[in-house]
mmCIF file of C-alpha atoms in Angstrom:
data_model
loop_
_atom_site.group_PDB
_atom_site.id
_atom_site.type_symbol
_atom_site.label_atom_id
_atom_site.label_comp_id
_atom_site.label_asym_id
_atom_site.label_seq_id
_atom_site.Cartn_x
_atom_site.Cartn_y
_atom_site.Cartn_z
ATOM 1 C CA UNK A 104 -0.135 -0.256 -0.201
ATOM 2 C CA UNK A 105 3.033 2.817 1.257
ATOM 3 C CA UNK A 106 4.638 1.545 -2.395
ATOM 4 C CA UNK A 107 1.687 2.445 -4.761
ATOM 5 C CA UNK A 108 1.433 5.442 -2.628
ATOM 6 C CA UNK A 109 4.763 6.321 -3.358
ATOM 7 C CA UNK A 110 4.728 5.593 -7.045
ATOM 8 C CA UNK A 111 1.842 7.631 -7.234
ATOM 9 C CA UNK A 112 3.141 10.789 -5.295
ATOM 10 C CA UNK A 113 6.212 10.829 -8.035
ATOM 11 C CA UNK A 114 3.518 10.233 -11.399
ATOM 12 C CA UNK A 115 0.700 13.196 -9.464
ATOM 13 C CA UNK A 116 4.213 15.447 -8.752
ATOM 14 C CA UNK A 117 5.680 15.237 -11.792
ATOM 15 C CA UNK A 118 2.290 15.612 -13.569
ATOM 16 C CA UNK A 119 1.869 19.044 -11.642
ATOM 17 C CA UNK A 120 5.660 20.181 -12.776
ATOM 18 C CA UNK A 121 4.718 19.910 -16.211
ATOM 19 C CA UNK A 122 1.372 21.243 -16.190
ATOM 20 C CA UNK A 123 2.191 24.716 -14.246
ATOM 21 C CA UNK A 124 5.225 24.969 -16.343
ATOM 22 C CA UNK A 125 2.866 25.012 -19.530
ATOM 23 C CA UNK A 126 0.514 26.899 -17.401
ATOM 24 C CA UNK A 127 2.826 29.197 -16.326
ATOM 25 C CA UNK A 128 4.471 29.920 -19.528
ATOM 26 C CA UNK A 129 1.450 31.054 -21.282
ATOM 27 C CA UNK A 130 -0.378 33.137 -19.244
ATOM 28 C CA UNK A 131 2.554 34.787 -19.263
ATOM 29 C CA UNK A 132 3.555 35.411 -22.412
ATOM 30 C CA UNK A 133 -0.039 35.569 -23.020
ATOM 31 C CA UNK A 134 -0.682 39.134 -20.362
ATOM 32 C CA UNK A 135 2.872 40.296 -21.462
ATOM 33 C CA UNK A 136 1.947 40.470 -25.083
ATOM 34 C CA UNK A 137 -1.581 41.352 -24.977
ATOM 35 C CA UNK A 138 -0.958 43.596 -22.424
ATOM 36 C CA UNK A 139 2.459 45.579 -22.386
ATOM 37 C CA UNK A 140 1.438 48.969 -20.484
ATOM 38 C CA UNK A 141 0.213 46.969 -16.944
ATOM 39 C CA UNK A 142 -3.390 46.429 -18.196
ATOM 40 C CA UNK A 143 -5.918 44.081 -15.444
ATOM 41 C CA UNK A 144 -8.690 42.641 -17.085
ATOM 42 C CA UNK A 145 -11.588 42.744 -14.564
ATOM 43 C CA UNK A 146 -14.756 40.818 -15.235
ATOM 44 C CA UNK A 147 -18.430 41.468 -14.003
ATOM 45 C CA UNK A 148 -21.190 39.271 -15.251
ATOM 46 C CA UNK A 149 -22.050 39.302 -18.709
ATOM 47 C CA UNK A 150 -18.743 41.402 -19.669
ATOM 48 C CA UNK A 151 -15.255 41.879 -19.189
ATOM 49 C CA UNK A 152 -13.679 45.257 -19.475
ATOM 50 C CA UNK A 153 -9.747 46.002 -19.290
ATOM 51 C CA UNK A 154 -8.893 47.945 -16.187
ATOM 52 C CA UNK A 155 -5.695 50.514 -16.502
ATOM 53 C CA UNK A 156 -2.850 49.917 -13.516
ATOM 54 C CA UNK A 157 -0.260 52.102 -12.373
ATOM 55 C CA UNK A 158 2.512 51.040 -14.936
ATOM 56 C CA UNK A 159 6.328 49.914 -13.449
ATOM 57 C CA UNK A 160 8.215 51.445 -15.899
ATOM 58 C CA UNK A 161 10.605 53.802 -16.352
ATOM 59 C CA UNK A 162 12.701 55.710 -18.957
ATOM 60 C CA UNK A 163 16.063 53.338 -19.453
ATOM 61 C CA UNK A 164 19.140 54.810 -17.760
ATOM 62 C CA UNK A 165 21.560 54.369 -15.249
ATOM 63 C CA UNK A 166 20.909 53.487 -11.968
ATOM 64 C CA UNK A 167 20.198 57.101 -9.415
ATOM 65 C CA UNK A 168 22.759 57.213 -6.754
ATOM 66 C CA UNK A 169 21.034 57.545 -3.210
ATOM 67 C CA UNK A 170 22.187 61.219 -1.598
ATOM 68 C CA UNK A 171 24.559 61.446 0.961
ATOM 69 C CA UNK A 172 21.549 60.988 4.032
ATOM 70 C CA UNK A 173 19.134 58.750 3.297
ATOM 71 C CA UNK A 174 15.969 57.934 4.614
ATOM 72 C CA UNK A 175 14.077 54.600 5.363
ATOM 73 C CA UNK A 176 10.769 53.437 4.813
ATOM 74 C CA UNK A 177 9.653 49.988 4.804
ATOM 75 C CA UNK A 178 6.181 48.246 4.099
ATOM 76 C CA UNK A 179 5.003 45.189 3.523
ATOM 77 C CA UNK A 180 4.689 41.853 6.002
ATOM 78 C CA UNK A 181 6.301 40.305 8.808
ATOM 79 C CA UNK A 182 9.987 39.821 7.346
ATOM 80 C CA UNK A 183 9.830 44.084 7.123
ATOM 81 C CA UNK A 184 8.451 43.935 10.382
ATOM 82 C CA UNK A 185 11.355 41.349 11.587
ATOM 83 C CA UNK A 186 9.527 38.933 13.117
ATOM 84 C CA UNK A 187 11.439 35.663 14.761
ATOM 85 C CA UNK A 188 14.254 38.605 15.451
ATOM 86 C CA UNK A 189 15.122 40.327 18.256
ATOM 87 C CA UNK A 190 17.996 42.599 16.161
ATOM 88 C CA UNK A 191 15.442 44.395 14.693
ATOM 89 C CA UNK A 192 15.324 42.607 11.144
ATOM 90 C CA UNK A 193 16.914 42.822 7.649
ATOM 91 C CA UNK A 194 15.085 46.079 7.922
ATOM 92 C CA UNK A 195 17.243 47.468 10.716
ATOM 93 C CA UNK A 196 19.925 45.630 9.863
ATOM 94 C CA UNK A 197 20.166 47.223 6.557
ATOM 95 C CA UNK A 198 20.180 50.868 8.111
ATOM 96 C CA UNK A 199 23.122 49.634 10.406
ATOM 97 C CA UNK A 200 25.089 48.187 7.495
ATOM 98 C CA UNK A 201 24.466 51.299 5.716
ATOM 99 C CA UNK A 202 25.615 53.618 8.246
ATOM 100 C CA UNK A 203 29.084 51.835 8.958
ATOM 101 C CA UNK A 204 29.426 51.653 5.283
ATOM 102 C CA UNK A 205 29.573 55.693 6.103
ATOM 103 C CA UNK A 206 26.559 56.525 4.567
ATOM 104 C CA UNK A 207 23.821 58.489 7.169
ATOM 105 C CA UNK A 208 21.354 56.054 7.025
ATOM 106 C CA UNK A 209 17.751 57.111 9.456
ATOM 107 C CA UNK A 210 14.873 55.333 9.835
ATOM 108 C CA UNK A 211 11.124 57.184 9.018
ATOM 109 C CA UNK A 212 8.987 54.538 9.462
ATOM 110 C CA UNK A 213 8.124 50.992 9.541
ATOM 111 C CA UNK A 214 4.707 50.557 8.723
ATOM 112 C CA UNK A 215 4.561 46.338 7.815
ATOM 113 C CA UNK A 216 1.749 44.520 9.619
ATOM 114 C CA UNK A 217 2.266 41.105 10.314
ATOM 115 C CA UNK A 218 0.839 38.874 8.338
ATOM 116 C CA UNK A 219 -0.186 40.923 5.521
ATOM 117 C CA UNK A 220 -0.851 39.920 1.608
ATOM 118 C CA UNK A 221 -1.135 41.955 -1.161
ATOM 119 C CA UNK A 222 -4.671 42.190 -1.026
ATOM 120 C CA UNK A 223 -4.530 43.957 2.660
ATOM 121 C CA UNK A 224 -1.610 46.048 1.590
ATOM 122 C CA UNK A 225 -2.742 48.038 -2.032
ATOM 123 C CA UNK A 226 -5.953 50.030 0.254
ATOM 124 C CA UNK A 227 -3.060 50.495 2.565
ATOM 125 C CA UNK A 228 -1.613 52.481 0.135
ATOM 126 C CA UNK A 229 -4.461 55.148 0.099
ATOM 127 C CA UNK A 230 -3.984 56.154 3.628
ATOM 128 C CA UNK A 231 -2.738 59.273 4.459
ATOM 129 C CA UNK A 232 -0.628 58.503 7.236
ATOM 130 C CA UNK A 233 1.509 55.586 5.136
ATOM 131 C CA UNK A 234 2.092 57.877 1.960
ATOM 132 C CA UNK A 235 3.531 60.885 3.876
ATOM 133 C CA UNK A 236 6.093 58.740 4.851
ATOM 134 C CA UNK A 237 6.291 57.119 1.575
ATOM 135 C CA UNK A 238 6.759 60.620 0.376
ATOM 136 C CA UNK A 239 9.387 61.760 2.672
ATOM 137 C CA UNK A 240 11.220 58.276 2.068
ATOM 138 C CA UNK A 241 15.169 58.078 -0.565
ATOM 139 C CA UNK A 242 14.525 54.187 -0.069
ATOM 140 C CA UNK A 243 11.584 51.830 0.604
ATOM 141 C CA UNK A 244 12.057 48.523 1.790
ATOM 142 C CA UNK A 245 9.384 45.963 0.467
ATOM 143 C CA UNK A 246 8.004 42.245 1.630
ATOM 144 C CA UNK A 247 4.896 40.789 -0.002
ATOM 145 C CA UNK A 248 4.088 37.486 -1.522
ATOM 146 C CA UNK A 249 4.937 35.025 0.973
ATOM 147 C CA UNK A 250 1.452 35.169 2.744
ATOM 148 C CA UNK A 251 -1.019 35.333 -0.609
ATOM 149 C CA UNK A 252 1.233 32.277 -0.963
ATOM 150 C CA UNK A 253 1.351 29.930 1.646
ATOM 151 C CA UNK A 254 -1.451 30.876 3.579
ATOM 152 C CA UNK A 255 -4.395 30.224 1.404
ATOM 153 C CA UNK A 256 -2.864 26.763 0.341
ATOM 154 C CA UNK A 257 -2.969 25.684 4.550
ATOM 155 C CA UNK A 258 1.148 25.043 4.213
ATOM 156 C CA UNK A 259 2.088 27.172 7.714
ATOM 157 C CA UNK A 260 -1.710 26.189 9.422
ATOM 158 C CA UNK A 261 -0.312 22.871 9.244
ATOM 159 C CA UNK A 262 3.344 22.503 9.538
ATOM 160 C CA UNK A 263 2.378 25.172 12.745
ATOM 161 C CA UNK A 264 0.408 22.174 13.934
ATOM 162 C CA UNK A 265 3.033 19.540 14.053
ATOM 163 C CA UNK A 266 0.994 17.449 11.650
ATOM 164 C CA UNK A 267 2.451 13.660 10.895
ATOM 165 C CA UNK A 268 1.616 13.567 7.617
ATOM 166 C CA UNK A 269 1.518 17.346 5.124
ATOM 167 C CA UNK A 270 -1.767 17.454 3.008
ATOM 168 C CA UNK A 271 -0.180 19.859 0.318
ATOM 169 C CA UNK A 272 -2.569 20.467 -2.820
ATOM 170 C CA UNK A 273 -0.075 22.312 -5.366
ATOM 171 C CA UNK A 274 -3.579 23.297 -7.261
ATOM 172 C CA UNK A 275 -4.070 25.645 -4.124
ATOM 173 C CA UNK A 276 -0.990 26.778 -3.977
ATOM 174 C CA UNK A 277 -0.924 27.874 -8.182
ATOM 175 C CA UNK A 278 -4.140 29.605 -7.294
ATOM 176 C CA UNK A 279 -3.154 32.513 -5.413
ATOM 177 C CA UNK A 280 -0.168 33.566 -7.865
ATOM 178 C CA UNK A 281 -2.285 35.206 -10.822
ATOM 179 C CA UNK A 282 -4.260 37.485 -8.789
ATOM 180 C CA UNK A 283 -1.301 37.991 -6.078
ATOM 181 C CA UNK A 284 1.112 39.166 -9.244
ATOM 182 C CA UNK A 285 -1.829 41.578 -10.460
ATOM 183 C CA UNK A 286 -1.622 42.882 -7.305
ATOM 184 C CA UNK A 287 1.937 42.775 -6.765
ATOM 185 C CA UNK A 288 2.049 44.650 -10.000
ATOM 186 C CA UNK A 289 -0.802 47.532 -8.849
ATOM 187 C CA UNK A 290 1.381 47.704 -5.163
ATOM 188 C CA UNK A 291 4.772 48.482 -6.986
ATOM 189 C CA UNK A 292 2.772 50.884 -9.564
ATOM 190 C CA UNK A 293 1.088 52.756 -6.579
ATOM 191 C CA UNK A 294 4.250 53.043 -5.089
ATOM 192 C CA UNK A 295 6.418 54.812 -8.104
ATOM 193 C CA UNK A 296 3.323 56.757 -7.998
ATOM 194 C CA UNK A 297 3.053 58.113 -4.336
ATOM 195 C CA UNK A 298 6.604 58.476 -5.253
ATOM 196 C CA UNK A 299 8.666 58.863 -8.096
ATOM 197 C CA UNK A 300 11.713 59.242 -7.162
ATOM 198 C CA UNK A 301 12.987 56.902 -4.443
ATOM 199 C CA UNK A 302 15.153 53.647 -4.769
ATOM 200 C CA UNK A 303 12.754 50.575 -4.323
ATOM 201 C CA UNK A 304 13.790 47.655 -3.127
ATOM 202 C CA UNK A 305 11.350 44.153 -3.347
ATOM 203 C CA UNK A 306 13.279 41.801 -1.622
ATOM 204 C CA UNK A 307 11.829 38.065 -2.807
ATOM 205 C CA UNK A 308 10.577 35.487 -1.893
ATOM 206 C CA UNK A 309 12.402 31.911 -0.237
ATOM 207 C CA UNK A 310 10.810 28.768 0.078
ATOM 208 C CA UNK A 311 10.833 27.739 3.885
ATOM 209 C CA UNK A 312 9.542 24.483 3.252
ATOM 210 C CA UNK A 313 12.083 23.470 1.196
ATOM 211 C CA UNK A 314 13.506 20.566 3.828
ATOM 212 C CA UNK A 315 10.568 18.707 3.909
ATOM 213 C CA UNK A 316 10.793 16.316 0.687
ATOM 214 C CA UNK A 317 6.908 16.453 -0.122
ATOM 215 C CA UNK A 318 6.920 20.304 -0.187
ATOM 216 C CA UNK A 319 9.989 20.871 -2.206
ATOM 217 C CA UNK A 320 8.498 20.843 -5.203
ATOM 218 C CA UNK A 321 5.212 22.625 -5.553
ATOM 219 C CA UNK A 322 6.565 24.954 -3.203
ATOM 220 C CA UNK A 323 9.746 25.840 -5.380
ATOM 221 C CA UNK A 324 8.017 26.347 -8.537
ATOM 222 C CA UNK A 325 5.518 28.183 -7.380
ATOM 223 C CA UNK A 326 8.184 30.246 -5.551
ATOM 224 C CA UNK A 327 10.200 30.522 -8.935
ATOM 225 C CA UNK A 328 7.205 31.880 -10.889
ATOM 226 C CA UNK A 329 6.972 34.413 -8.494
ATOM 227 C CA UNK A 330 10.209 35.678 -8.115
ATOM 228 C CA UNK A 331 10.375 35.596 -11.866
ATOM 229 C CA UNK A 332 7.070 37.627 -11.930
ATOM 230 C CA UNK A 333 8.442 40.125 -9.796
ATOM 231 C CA UNK A 334 11.393 39.758 -11.832
ATOM 232 C CA UNK A 335 10.002 41.284 -15.230
ATOM 233 C CA UNK A 336 7.808 44.065 -13.213
ATOM 234 C CA UNK A 337 11.051 45.579 -11.157
ATOM 235 C CA UNK A 338 13.080 45.251 -14.440
ATOM 236 C CA UNK A 339 10.959 47.642 -16.136
ATOM 237 C CA UNK A 340 11.777 50.858 -13.750
ATOM 238 C CA UNK A 341 15.385 51.520 -13.128
ATOM 239 C CA UNK A 342 15.454 52.624 -9.726
ATOM 240 C CA UNK A 343 13.623 49.487 -8.575
ATOM 241 C CA UNK A 344 15.616 45.903 -7.379
ATOM 242 C CA UNK A 345 14.163 42.951 -6.844
ATOM 243 C CA UNK A 346 17.200 41.351 -4.295
ATOM 244 C CA UNK A 347 16.925 37.423 -4.048
ATOM 245 C CA UNK A 348 16.490 35.336 -1.457
ATOM 246 C CA UNK A 349 16.270 31.962 -2.920
ATOM 247 C CA UNK A 350 19.257 30.596 -3.303
ATOM 248 C CA UNK A 351 20.427 32.419 0.428
ATOM 249 C CA UNK A 352 18.038 29.759 2.200
ATOM 250 C CA UNK A 353 17.854 27.034 -0.045
ATOM 251 C CA UNK A 354 20.920 25.121 0.926
ATOM 252 C CA UNK A 355 20.898 26.739 4.505
ATOM 253 C CA UNK A 356 16.963 26.872 5.767
ATOM 254 C CA UNK A 357 18.404 25.359 9.707
ATOM 255 C CA UNK A 358 20.633 27.773 9.548
ATOM 256 C CA UNK A 359 18.987 31.195 8.850
ATOM 257 C CA UNK A 360 15.638 30.210 10.126
ATOM 258 C CA UNK A 361 13.909 30.947 13.258
ATOM 259 C CA UNK A 362 12.249 27.912 15.774
ATOM 260 C CA UNK A 363 8.703 28.390 13.869
ATOM 261 C CA UNK A 364 10.245 27.682 10.419
ATOM 262 C CA UNK A 365 8.807 30.448 8.677
ATOM 263 C CA UNK A 366 10.876 33.549 9.251
ATOM 264 C CA UNK A 367 14.165 34.075 9.404
ATOM 265 C CA UNK A 368 16.447 34.326 12.294
ATOM 266 C CA UNK A 369 18.534 36.871 13.373
ATOM 267 C CA UNK A 370 21.186 35.421 11.129
ATOM 268 C CA UNK A 371 18.935 35.364 7.923
ATOM 269 C CA UNK A 372 18.151 38.849 8.347
ATOM 270 C CA UNK A 373 21.465 39.394 8.423
ATOM 271 C CA UNK A 374 22.170 37.512 5.529
ATOM 272 C CA UNK A 375 19.128 39.266 3.192
ATOM 273 C CA UNK A 376 20.076 42.744 4.718
ATOM 274 C CA UNK A 377 24.055 42.702 3.626
ATOM 275 C CA UNK A 378 22.719 41.307 0.080
ATOM 276 C CA UNK A 379 20.794 44.879 -0.213
ATOM 277 C CA UNK A 380 23.155 47.122 0.774
ATOM 278 C CA UNK A 381 25.731 45.530 -1.456
ATOM 279 C CA UNK A 382 23.526 46.140 -4.201
ATOM 280 C CA UNK A 383 22.903 49.322 -3.300
ATOM 281 C CA UNK A 384 26.523 50.690 -3.015
#
């Protein structure tokens, strides 16, 4: 019985991988060809509309230099909040590293909220206080997306409950991807609309459950698809940067994750901060 289940899992996983790659390639190629200016299709009963969203675009140019005194605003989810680290997370560590490099850097506001999703972040960007902080910044730090993918699939609750067998439906992971990436595009476009001049740094996703064999392949596929979509958006703006973390954590989960098996610990946040600063200076 166990042997049959094992064979079935391999066959199902292979099928899922092939299907996901085909679907993802088709979806992104279709969107890029048909909606190159950041258009979003919204469906209403009996009709289909094209709604304009703030485009993430910029004229080709060299990367603008940061000012001598750098004002930082941070926004997003629990990673930007620094959950799991008594040292303030990657935001505080980034500021400390910049100061150590002789760049006078100050924190304006950390607007991140634990558990926040792209859907929850979008309306916050319309709040007056949030917009004011972002308008004043020379550098905006952002993490978002992990909760969209992993909370909706039920994976986080299964891992945190210590379930003997982790039930992961790859289809649930993939279901969150199209709408969440569209919202990410709106978030990036809105940030640029709020602050036309700030350097915007988006910290890419890592796969926190890659050390669990049954979650390795489905999670890798979805996280990689998310990061690729984010890179395509960010590459259109000369003053936006995506800082990858997938490779940092891939073989060091036991070193870089906190006890909740999801958020980084101090060493993990330090590794992220060092990579951010390396890209800034």
